[in-house]
Amino acid sequence: MADTKEKAKAKPAKAKVQAEPKFSKETYMRWFESMKLIRRFEEKTGQLYGQQKIKGFCHLYIGQEACVAGAVSALTKDDKWITAYRDHAHPLALGTSPNAIMAEMFAKVTGCSKGKGGSMHMFDKEVNFMGGHGIVGGQVPLGAGVAFAEKYNNTGNLCICYMGDGAVRQGAFHEALNMAMTWKLPVIFVIENNGYAMGTSVTRTSNVTELYKLGLSYDMPSEPVEAMSVENVHEAVARAAERARAGEGPTLLEFRTYRYKGHSMSDPAKYRTKEELEDYKGRDTIEAVKATILKNGWATEEELDQIDEQVKQQVAESVKFAEESPYPDPSELYTDIYVEKDYPYIMD
């Protein structure tokens, strides 16, 4: 069991209703709908995994929705995104069809990766989502590389690169930060610190428990973000984006967040207490945004319930689409691997 007293030190402040909202009605309504879609999609995904309709590994984003929603509203549609294998929420928030994401988890040809990637390896070039990646920390140097391409081509765009707190123990993390700072690459590195990596508390695996401080070793602008607040996420990403576009290089953000489910669907999460979990659920970012909307009279309870019902219907339609879609033809085993179209595979 992780030391809950130590774990408590890293708790984010309770998400509060904004007395004077920092953003417009449109922004709050967009956040509410986006985060509701992610939440309902992930809840359904968990159910389908339990029914063995989704196979393999599956990592849910329930509780962490603000980490994506707040960043999307702070960036442009031309910026690039890359993350680890907890990757359903990112394309959902960016605008990928839920149908294509659900079909991918069903391993159907209509999926966003043609049914070849499954839950952990989703890509969507149309929304500049450069994929979920299964090797822990493997996407970090890739994110730096994407940013290098943006700088080389003088696009004015940036790359936001997400990773879990466990990835900072990888050597590639440090190599990528050093190179990004040396070359002043337009990249925002985001550590989604949900406290436990796969299942061991950060306090038991790292001498440095305030993970943003790792960036200071490279003189990189770095800061912690209480990421149970979508407003905090938006503001931190906007500041980092401004620096990147001004040619000032990368930023490291530590999003202090929390997942309500285990690391993956096979994880019973016995390393934390029920009291701790319920405490974080009391800080739920969707409920905080909903309260802000109601307090300011931007929508009624009934109107927000209607949005929730529309989202549920959208998710239900994605399941129907996935179930009715065909599996890839066996010949697809040999496509999308090499650029060379007539690569001499040994097929006997």
mmCIF file of C-alpha atoms in Angstrom:
data_model
loop_
_atom_site.group_PDB
_atom_site.id
_atom_site.type_symbol
_atom_site.label_atom_id
_atom_site.label_comp_id
_atom_site.label_asym_id
_atom_site.label_seq_id
_atom_site.Cartn_x
_atom_site.Cartn_y
_atom_site.Cartn_z
ATOM 1 C CA MET A 1 0.000 0.000 0.000
ATOM 2 C CA ALA A 2 1.331 3.412 -0.902
ATOM 3 C CA ASP A 3 1.897 5.833 1.959
ATOM 4 C CA THR A 4 -1.286 7.898 1.755
ATOM 5 C CA LYS A 5 0.178 10.548 4.035
ATOM 6 C CA GLU A 6 2.975 11.104 1.543
ATOM 7 C CA LYS A 7 0.531 10.832 -1.349
ATOM 8 C CA ALA A 8 -1.590 13.574 0.174
ATOM 9 C CA LYS A 9 1.235 16.053 -0.249
ATOM 10 C CA ALA A 10 0.780 15.953 -3.994
ATOM 11 C CA LYS A 11 -2.995 16.478 -3.924
ATOM 12 C CA PRO A 12 -4.271 19.291 -6.120
ATOM 13 C CA ALA A 13 -6.440 21.948 -4.602
ATOM 14 C CA LYS A 14 -10.153 21.231 -4.786
ATOM 15 C CA ALA A 15 -11.649 22.421 -8.049
ATOM 16 C CA LYS A 16 -13.680 25.515 -7.310
ATOM 17 C CA VAL A 17 -16.567 27.220 -9.025
ATOM 18 C CA GLN A 18 -15.262 30.378 -10.650
ATOM 19 C CA ALA A 19 -16.812 33.342 -8.832
ATOM 20 C CA GLU A 20 -15.864 35.555 -11.748
ATOM 21 C CA PRO A 21 -15.466 33.251 -14.766
ATOM 22 C CA LYS A 22 -12.195 33.738 -16.615
ATOM 23 C CA PHE A 23 -13.552 32.613 -19.970
ATOM 24 C CA SER A 24 -16.612 33.033 -22.144
ATOM 25 C CA LYS A 25 -19.858 31.115 -22.028
ATOM 26 C CA GLU A 26 -18.902 29.461 -25.334
ATOM 27 C CA THR A 27 -15.637 28.187 -23.877
ATOM 28 C CA TYR A 28 -17.276 26.708 -20.781
ATOM 29 C CA MET A 29 -20.013 25.080 -22.842
ATOM 30 C CA ARG A 30 -17.407 23.618 -25.196
ATOM 31 C CA TRP A 31 -15.427 22.274 -22.244
ATOM 32 C CA PHE A 32 -18.542 20.726 -20.717
ATOM 33 C CA GLU A 33 -19.557 18.920 -23.897
ATOM 34 C CA SER A 34 -16.017 17.783 -24.715
ATOM 35 C CA MET A 35 -15.338 16.399 -21.252
ATOM 36 C CA LYS A 36 -18.767 14.758 -21.076
ATOM 37 C CA LEU A 37 -18.049 13.011 -24.380
ATOM 38 C CA ILE A 38 -14.730 11.724 -23.091
ATOM 39 C CA ARG A 39 -16.273 10.574 -19.794
ATOM 40 C CA ARG A 40 -19.240 8.786 -21.390
ATOM 41 C CA PHE A 41 -17.068 7.253 -24.101
ATOM 42 C CA GLU A 42 -14.631 5.879 -21.539
ATOM 43 C CA GLU A 43 -17.397 4.549 -19.306
ATOM 44 C CA LYS A 44 -18.863 2.667 -22.258
ATOM 45 C CA THR A 45 -15.407 1.444 -23.231
ATOM 46 C CA GLY A 46 -14.995 -0.058 -19.764
ATOM 47 C CA GLN A 47 -18.333 -1.850 -20.079
ATOM 48 C CA LEU A 48 -17.473 -3.242 -23.504
ATOM 49 C CA TYR A 49 -14.081 -4.430 -22.288
ATOM 50 C CA GLY A 50 -15.818 -6.307 -19.486
ATOM 51 C CA GLN A 51 -18.027 -7.946 -22.141
ATOM 52 C CA GLN A 52 -14.842 -8.928 -24.051
ATOM 53 C CA LYS A 53 -15.925 -6.959 -27.105
ATOM 54 C CA ILE A 54 -12.747 -4.912 -26.723
ATOM 55 C CA LYS A 55 -9.642 -7.020 -26.247
ATOM 56 C CA GLY A 56 -5.998 -6.498 -25.427
ATOM 57 C CA PHE A 57 -4.902 -3.733 -23.082
ATOM 58 C CA CYS A 58 -7.122 -0.745 -22.362
ATOM 59 C CA HIS A 59 -6.302 2.382 -20.331
ATOM 60 C CA LEU A 60 -9.115 4.768 -19.411
ATOM 61 C CA TYR A 61 -8.954 8.556 -18.958
ATOM 62 C CA ILE A 62 -11.798 8.962 -16.463
ATOM 63 C CA GLY A 63 -10.911 11.802 -14.086
ATOM 64 C CA GLN A 64 -8.208 13.334 -16.285
ATOM 65 C CA GLU A 65 -10.477 14.990 -18.877
ATOM 66 C CA ALA A 66 -9.354 18.550 -18.097
ATOM 67 C CA CYS A 67 -5.778 17.688 -19.130
ATOM 68 C CA VAL A 68 -6.938 17.479 -22.738
ATOM 69 C CA ALA A 69 -9.961 19.791 -22.909
ATOM 70 C CA GLY A 70 -8.082 22.762 -21.483
ATOM 71 C CA ALA A 71 -5.152 22.262 -23.816
ATOM 72 C CA VAL A 72 -7.303 21.988 -26.949
ATOM 73 C CA SER A 73 -8.916 25.352 -26.233
ATOM 74 C CA ALA A 74 -5.468 26.950 -25.790
ATOM 75 C CA LEU A 75 -3.919 25.685 -29.045
ATOM 76 C CA THR A 76 -4.710 25.837 -32.765
ATOM 77 C CA LYS A 77 -5.963 23.139 -35.096
ATOM 78 C CA ASP A 78 -2.589 23.139 -36.875
ATOM 79 C CA ASP A 79 -0.578 22.224 -33.783
ATOM 80 C CA LYS A 80 0.533 18.607 -33.417
ATOM 81 C CA TRP A 81 -0.330 16.192 -30.622
ATOM 82 C CA ILE A 82 1.372 13.020 -29.417
ATOM 83 C CA THR A 83 0.845 10.911 -26.301
ATOM 84 C CA ALA A 84 1.339 7.527 -24.648
ATOM 85 C CA TYR A 85 -1.134 4.647 -24.661
ATOM 86 C CA ARG A 86 -3.866 6.314 -22.539
ATOM 87 C CA ASP A 87 -4.919 7.864 -25.819
ATOM 88 C CA HIS A 88 -8.686 7.761 -26.453
ATOM 89 C CA ALA A 89 -9.414 11.229 -25.047
ATOM 90 C CA HIS A 90 -6.974 13.189 -27.175
ATOM 91 C CA PRO A 91 -8.461 12.414 -30.607
ATOM 92 C CA LEU A 92 -11.979 12.709 -29.177
ATOM 93 C CA ALA A 93 -11.248 16.229 -27.985
ATOM 94 C CA LEU A 94 -9.539 17.109 -31.256
ATOM 95 C CA GLY A 95 -12.551 16.118 -33.319
ATOM 96 C CA THR A 96 -11.933 12.559 -34.491
ATOM 97 C CA SER A 97 -15.234 10.743 -34.971
ATOM 98 C CA PRO A 98 -16.152 8.558 -31.972
ATOM 99 C CA ASN A 99 -17.177 5.979 -34.574
ATOM 100 C CA ALA A 100 -13.597 5.702 -35.836
ATOM 101 C CA ILE A 101 -12.161 5.473 -32.316
ATOM 102 C CA MET A 102 -14.618 2.833 -31.148
ATOM 103 C CA ALA A 103 -14.155 0.838 -34.354
ATOM 104 C CA GLU A 104 -10.412 0.910 -33.759
ATOM 105 C CA MET A 105 -10.867 -0.634 -30.338
ATOM 106 C CA PHE A 106 -13.039 -3.310 -31.940
ATOM 107 C CA ALA A 107 -10.148 -3.961 -34.397
ATOM 108 C CA LYS A 108 -12.393 -3.085 -37.338
ATOM 109 C CA VAL A 109 -11.175 -1.783 -40.689
ATOM 110 C CA THR A 110 -13.207 1.415 -40.256
ATOM 111 C CA GLY A 111 -11.097 2.358 -37.231
ATOM 112 C CA CYS A 112 -8.825 5.388 -37.279
ATOM 113 C CA SER A 113 -5.798 3.064 -37.584
ATOM 114 C CA LYS A 114 -7.614 0.589 -39.845
ATOM 115 C CA GLY A 115 -8.116 -1.785 -36.923
ATOM 116 C CA LYS A 116 -4.378 -2.413 -36.593
ATOM 117 C CA GLY A 117 -3.619 -0.310 -33.551
ATOM 118 C CA GLY A 118 -6.368 -1.024 -31.069
ATOM 119 C CA SER A 119 -6.790 0.921 -27.860
ATOM 120 C CA MET A 120 -3.111 1.818 -27.431
ATOM 121 C CA HIS A 121 -2.091 2.935 -30.919
ATOM 122 C CA MET A 122 -4.510 5.444 -32.401
ATOM 123 C CA PHE A 123 -3.588 7.994 -35.046
ATOM 124 C CA ASP A 124 -5.518 10.611 -36.974
ATOM 125 C CA LYS A 125 -3.594 12.752 -39.407
ATOM 126 C CA GLU A 126 -6.697 14.806 -40.206
ATOM 127 C CA VAL A 127 -6.696 16.361 -36.717
ATOM 128 C CA ASN A 128 -2.876 16.311 -36.370
ATOM 129 C CA PHE A 129 -2.935 13.567 -33.760
ATOM 130 C CA MET A 130 0.430 11.855 -34.148
ATOM 131 C CA GLY A 131 -0.615 8.880 -32.163
ATOM 132 C CA GLY A 132 -0.709 6.970 -28.950
ATOM 133 C CA HIS A 133 2.492 5.014 -28.311
ATOM 134 C CA GLY A 134 2.913 1.803 -26.336
ATOM 135 C CA ILE A 135 6.582 2.036 -25.363
ATOM 136 C CA VAL A 136 6.855 3.942 -22.093
ATOM 137 C CA GLY A 137 8.512 7.267 -22.900
ATOM 138 C CA GLY A 138 8.941 6.319 -26.550
ATOM 139 C CA GLN A 139 6.806 9.237 -27.717
ATOM 140 C CA VAL A 140 8.914 11.861 -25.907
ATOM 141 C CA PRO A 141 11.784 12.041 -28.432
ATOM 142 C CA LEU A 142 9.201 11.670 -31.206
ATOM 143 C CA GLY A 143 7.438 14.762 -29.892
ATOM 144 C CA ALA A 144 10.720 16.641 -29.966
ATOM 145 C CA GLY A 145 11.246 15.418 -33.524
ATOM 146 C CA VAL A 146 7.829 16.625 -34.623
ATOM 147 C CA ALA A 147 8.629 20.021 -33.104
ATOM 148 C CA PHE A 148 11.971 20.033 -34.933
ATOM 149 C CA ALA A 149 10.112 19.542 -38.224
ATOM 150 C CA GLU A 150 7.748 22.421 -37.420
ATOM 151 C CA LYS A 151 10.691 24.712 -36.666
ATOM 152 C CA TYR A 152 12.666 23.543 -39.717
ATOM 153 C CA ASN A 153 9.694 24.218 -41.979
ATOM 154 C CA ASN A 154 8.975 27.534 -40.252
ATOM 155 C CA THR A 155 5.282 26.716 -39.833
ATOM 156 C CA GLY A 156 4.703 28.646 -36.623
ATOM 157 C CA ASN A 157 3.089 25.529 -35.147
ATOM 158 C CA LEU A 158 4.129 23.532 -32.120
ATOM 159 C CA CYS A 159 3.892 20.005 -30.761
ATOM 160 C CA ILE A 160 2.360 19.150 -27.403
ATOM 161 C CA CYS A 161 3.793 15.892 -26.088
ATOM 162 C CA TYR A 162 2.045 14.035 -23.253
ATOM 163 C CA MET A 163 3.535 11.355 -21.027
ATOM 164 C CA GLY A 164 2.735 9.665 -17.733
ATOM 165 C CA ASP A 165 4.671 10.225 -14.528
ATOM 166 C CA GLY A 166 6.380 6.845 -14.957
ATOM 167 C CA ALA A 167 7.956 7.953 -18.251
ATOM 168 C CA VAL A 168 10.238 10.491 -16.575
ATOM 169 C CA ARG A 169 12.410 7.601 -15.367
ATOM 170 C CA GLN A 170 13.324 6.821 -18.987
ATOM 171 C CA GLY A 171 16.623 8.076 -20.358
ATOM 172 C CA ALA A 172 14.905 9.210 -23.559
ATOM 173 C CA PHE A 173 12.972 11.782 -21.529
ATOM 174 C CA HIS A 174 16.160 13.503 -20.418
ATOM 175 C CA GLU A 175 17.814 13.256 -23.816
ATOM 176 C CA ALA A 176 14.771 14.789 -25.483
ATOM 177 C CA LEU A 177 14.557 17.651 -22.977
ATOM 178 C CA ASN A 178 18.242 18.440 -23.418
ATOM 179 C CA MET A 179 18.030 18.496 -27.227
ATOM 180 C CA ALA A 180 14.754 20.444 -27.251
ATOM 181 C CA MET A 181 16.216 23.141 -25.022
ATOM 182 C CA THR A 182 19.500 23.265 -26.911
ATOM 183 C CA TRP A 183 17.705 23.764 -30.226
ATOM 184 C CA LYS A 184 14.851 25.847 -28.751
ATOM 185 C CA LEU A 185 12.224 23.554 -30.241
ATOM 186 C CA PRO A 186 8.529 24.570 -30.169
ATOM 187 C CA VAL A 187 7.364 21.719 -27.948
ATOM 188 C CA ILE A 188 5.286 21.572 -24.774
ATOM 189 C CA PHE A 189 6.182 18.522 -22.699
ATOM 190 C CA VAL A 190 3.306 17.495 -20.407
ATOM 191 C CA ILE A 191 3.679 15.054 -17.524
ATOM 192 C CA GLU A 192 0.242 13.724 -16.609
ATOM 193 C CA ASN A 193 1.092 12.985 -12.986
ATOM 194 C CA ASN A 194 -1.779 10.905 -11.636
ATOM 195 C CA GLY A 195 0.331 9.860 -8.692
ATOM 196 C CA TYR A 196 0.933 6.193 -9.321
ATOM 197 C CA ALA A 197 2.462 5.422 -12.739
ATOM 198 C CA MET A 198 1.371 1.811 -13.272
ATOM 199 C CA GLY A 199 0.670 1.141 -9.618
ATOM 200 C CA THR A 200 3.455 2.468 -7.419
ATOM 201 C CA SER A 201 3.319 5.880 -5.794
ATOM 202 C CA VAL A 202 5.610 8.585 -7.158
ATOM 203 C CA THR A 203 6.889 9.045 -3.596
ATOM 204 C CA ARG A 204 8.283 5.485 -3.685
ATOM 205 C CA THR A 205 9.891 5.652 -7.122
ATOM 206 C CA SER A 206 11.391 9.116 -7.421
ATOM 207 C CA ASN A 207 13.630 11.180 -5.165
ATOM 208 C CA VAL A 208 12.209 14.234 -6.941
ATOM 209 C CA THR A 209 8.464 14.116 -6.327
ATOM 210 C CA GLU A 210 7.720 17.568 -7.773
ATOM 211 C CA LEU A 211 8.325 16.320 -11.280
ATOM 212 C CA TYR A 212 8.285 19.708 -13.024
ATOM 213 C CA LYS A 213 11.630 20.412 -11.337
ATOM 214 C CA LEU A 214 13.270 17.872 -13.653
ATOM 215 C CA GLY A 215 13.019 20.440 -16.447
ATOM 216 C CA LEU A 216 14.971 22.977 -14.421
ATOM 217 C CA SER A 217 18.083 20.816 -14.893
ATOM 218 C CA TYR A 218 18.049 21.958 -18.514
ATOM 219 C CA ASP A 219 17.108 25.586 -17.753
ATOM 220 C CA MET A 220 13.714 24.804 -19.273
ATOM 221 C CA PRO A 221 10.725 26.905 -18.180
ATOM 222 C CA SER A 222 8.818 24.446 -15.984
ATOM 223 C CA GLU A 223 5.801 24.662 -13.716
ATOM 224 C CA PRO A 224 3.255 22.561 -11.836
ATOM 225 C CA VAL A 225 -0.391 22.802 -12.884
ATOM 226 C CA GLU A 226 -3.331 21.806 -10.682
ATOM 227 C CA ALA A 227 -4.938 19.979 -13.566
ATOM 228 C CA MET A 228 -8.239 19.060 -11.940
ATOM 229 C CA SER A 229 -9.096 22.589 -13.105
ATOM 230 C CA VAL A 230 -9.651 23.015 -16.839
ATOM 231 C CA GLU A 231 -9.053 26.756 -16.461
ATOM 232 C CA ASN A 232 -5.588 26.142 -14.995
ATOM 233 C CA VAL A 233 -4.718 23.788 -17.835
ATOM 234 C CA HIS A 234 -5.801 26.274 -20.506
ATOM 235 C CA GLU A 235 -3.822 29.121 -18.966
ATOM 236 C CA ALA A 236 -0.619 27.096 -18.506
ATOM 237 C CA VAL A 237 -0.712 25.697 -22.052
ATOM 238 C CA ALA A 238 -1.457 29.156 -23.484
ATOM 239 C CA ARG A 239 1.622 30.587 -21.722
ATOM 240 C CA ALA A 240 3.803 27.759 -22.981
ATOM 241 C CA ALA A 241 2.430 28.108 -26.516
ATOM 242 C CA GLU A 242 3.202 31.821 -26.544
ATOM 243 C CA ARG A 243 6.823 31.118 -25.640
ATOM 244 C CA ALA A 244 7.118 28.387 -28.252
ATOM 245 C CA ARG A 245 5.721 30.537 -31.057
ATOM 246 C CA ALA A 246 8.040 33.390 -30.058
ATOM 247 C CA GLY A 247 11.052 31.152 -30.652
ATOM 248 C CA GLU A 248 11.838 30.798 -26.951
ATOM 249 C CA GLY A 249 11.751 27.002 -27.015
ATOM 250 C CA PRO A 250 10.118 24.269 -24.946
ATOM 251 C CA THR A 251 8.229 24.168 -21.657
ATOM 252 C CA LEU A 252 7.707 21.341 -19.182
ATOM 253 C CA LEU A 253 4.313 21.239 -17.461
ATOM 254 C CA GLU A 254 3.460 18.841 -14.664
ATOM 255 C CA PHE A 255 -0.302 18.273 -14.772
ATOM 256 C CA ARG A 256 -1.276 17.107 -11.291
ATOM 257 C CA THR A 257 -4.306 14.989 -12.006
ATOM 258 C CA TYR A 258 -5.961 11.741 -10.941
ATOM 259 C CA ARG A 259 -7.471 8.729 -12.642
ATOM 260 C CA TYR A 260 -10.578 7.224 -11.104
ATOM 261 C CA LYS A 261 -9.910 3.779 -12.583
ATOM 262 C CA GLY A 262 -6.838 1.588 -12.354
ATOM 263 C CA HIS A 263 -3.829 1.932 -14.605
ATOM 264 C CA SER A 264 -5.499 -0.415 -17.079
ATOM 265 C CA MET A 265 -8.686 -2.458 -17.106
ATOM 266 C CA SER A 266 -6.801 -5.355 -15.491
ATOM 267 C CA ASP A 267 -5.697 -3.224 -12.515
ATOM 268 C CA PRO A 268 -7.797 -3.469 -9.308
ATOM 269 C CA ALA A 269 -5.971 -0.383 -7.910
ATOM 270 C CA LYS A 270 -5.525 -1.838 -4.425
ATOM 271 C CA TYR A 271 -2.516 0.402 -3.840
ATOM 272 C CA ARG A 272 -4.734 3.365 -2.900
ATOM 273 C CA THR A 273 -7.550 3.825 -0.411
ATOM 274 C CA LYS A 274 -11.232 4.219 -1.169
ATOM 275 C CA GLU A 275 -11.185 7.422 0.863
ATOM 276 C CA GLU A 276 -8.493 8.922 -1.368
ATOM 277 C CA LEU A 277 -10.434 8.011 -4.510
ATOM 278 C CA GLU A 278 -13.657 9.530 -3.193
ATOM 279 C CA ASP A 279 -11.799 12.674 -2.160
ATOM 280 C CA TYR A 280 -10.608 13.193 -5.719
ATOM 281 C CA LYS A 281 -14.032 12.447 -7.148
ATOM 282 C CA GLY A 282 -15.237 15.329 -5.010
ATOM 283 C CA ARG A 283 -12.920 17.579 -7.041
ATOM 284 C CA ASP A 284 -14.351 16.427 -10.360
ATOM 285 C CA THR A 285 -13.573 18.916 -13.121
ATOM 286 C CA ILE A 286 -16.769 18.271 -15.090
ATOM 287 C CA GLU A 287 -18.891 19.039 -12.052
ATOM 288 C CA ALA A 288 -16.891 22.227 -11.432
ATOM 289 C CA VAL A 289 -17.493 23.426 -14.997
ATOM 290 C CA LYS A 290 -21.164 22.508 -14.732
ATOM 291 C CA ALA A 291 -21.473 24.505 -11.497
ATOM 292 C CA THR A 292 -19.831 27.531 -13.133
ATOM 293 C CA ILE A 293 -22.249 27.346 -16.067
ATOM 294 C CA LEU A 294 -25.269 27.118 -13.754
ATOM 295 C CA LYS A 295 -24.036 29.870 -11.434
ATOM 296 C CA ASN A 296 -23.692 32.277 -14.360
ATOM 297 C CA GLY A 297 -27.054 31.357 -15.885
ATOM 298 C CA TRP A 298 -25.524 30.213 -19.165
ATOM 299 C CA ALA A 299 -27.648 27.063 -19.269
ATOM 300 C CA THR A 300 -30.231 25.318 -17.123
ATOM 301 C CA GLU A 301 -29.844 21.931 -15.458
ATOM 302 C CA GLU A 302 -32.262 20.531 -18.054
ATOM 303 C CA GLU A 303 -30.217 21.921 -20.957
ATOM 304 C CA LEU A 304 -27.024 20.389 -19.583
ATOM 305 C CA ASP A 305 -28.827 17.071 -19.082
ATOM 306 C CA GLN A 306 -29.873 17.269 -22.720
ATOM 307 C CA ILE A 307 -26.233 17.692 -23.793
ATOM 308 C CA ASP A 308 -25.390 14.640 -21.702
ATOM 309 C CA GLU A 309 -28.136 12.629 -23.409
ATOM 310 C CA GLN A 310 -26.905 13.716 -26.841
ATOM 311 C CA VAL A 311 -23.408 12.595 -25.891
ATOM 312 C CA LYS A 312 -24.706 9.212 -24.685
ATOM 313 C CA GLN A 313 -26.518 8.779 -27.994
ATOM 314 C CA GLN A 314 -23.355 9.655 -29.883
ATOM 315 C CA VAL A 315 -21.461 6.997 -27.938
ATOM 316 C CA ALA A 316 -24.221 4.432 -28.511
ATOM 317 C CA GLU A 317 -24.050 5.126 -32.243
ATOM 318 C CA SER A 318 -20.281 4.591 -32.185
ATOM 319 C CA VAL A 319 -20.783 1.148 -30.633
ATOM 320 C CA LYS A 320 -23.355 0.218 -33.271
ATOM 321 C CA PHE A 321 -21.000 1.440 -36.010
ATOM 322 C CA ALA A 322 -18.119 -0.596 -34.592
ATOM 323 C CA GLU A 323 -20.169 -3.758 -34.208
ATOM 324 C CA GLU A 324 -21.480 -3.552 -37.774
ATOM 325 C CA SER A 325 -18.104 -2.776 -39.364
ATOM 326 C CA PRO A 326 -16.022 -5.545 -40.965
ATOM 327 C CA TYR A 327 -12.659 -6.816 -39.791
ATOM 328 C CA PRO A 328 -9.652 -6.070 -42.013
ATOM 329 C CA ASP A 329 -8.878 -8.488 -44.817
ATOM 330 C CA PRO A 330 -5.887 -10.730 -44.013
ATOM 331 C CA SER A 331 -3.987 -9.003 -46.835
ATOM 332 C CA GLU A 332 -3.864 -5.889 -44.643
ATOM 333 C CA LEU A 333 -1.094 -7.601 -42.668
ATOM 334 C CA TYR A 334 1.285 -6.498 -45.413
ATOM 335 C CA THR A 335 0.189 -2.893 -45.861
ATOM 336 C CA ASP A 336 1.150 0.320 -44.072
ATOM 337 C CA ILE A 337 4.525 -1.104 -43.045
ATOM 338 C CA TYR A 338 6.978 -0.076 -45.764
ATOM 339 C CA VAL A 339 6.749 2.750 -48.282
ATOM 340 C CA GLU A 340 7.884 0.323 -50.961
ATOM 341 C CA LYS A 341 4.634 -1.063 -52.390
ATOM 342 C CA ASP A 342 6.076 -4.338 -53.723
ATOM 343 C CA TYR A 343 8.219 -5.168 -50.710
ATOM 344 C CA PRO A 344 9.317 -8.820 -51.054
ATOM 345 C CA TYR A 345 7.572 -10.377 -48.083
ATOM 346 C CA ILE A 346 8.141 -14.055 -47.374
ATOM 347 C CA MET A 347 4.542 -15.257 -47.290
ATOM 348 C CA ASP A 348 4.894 -19.031 -47.407
#
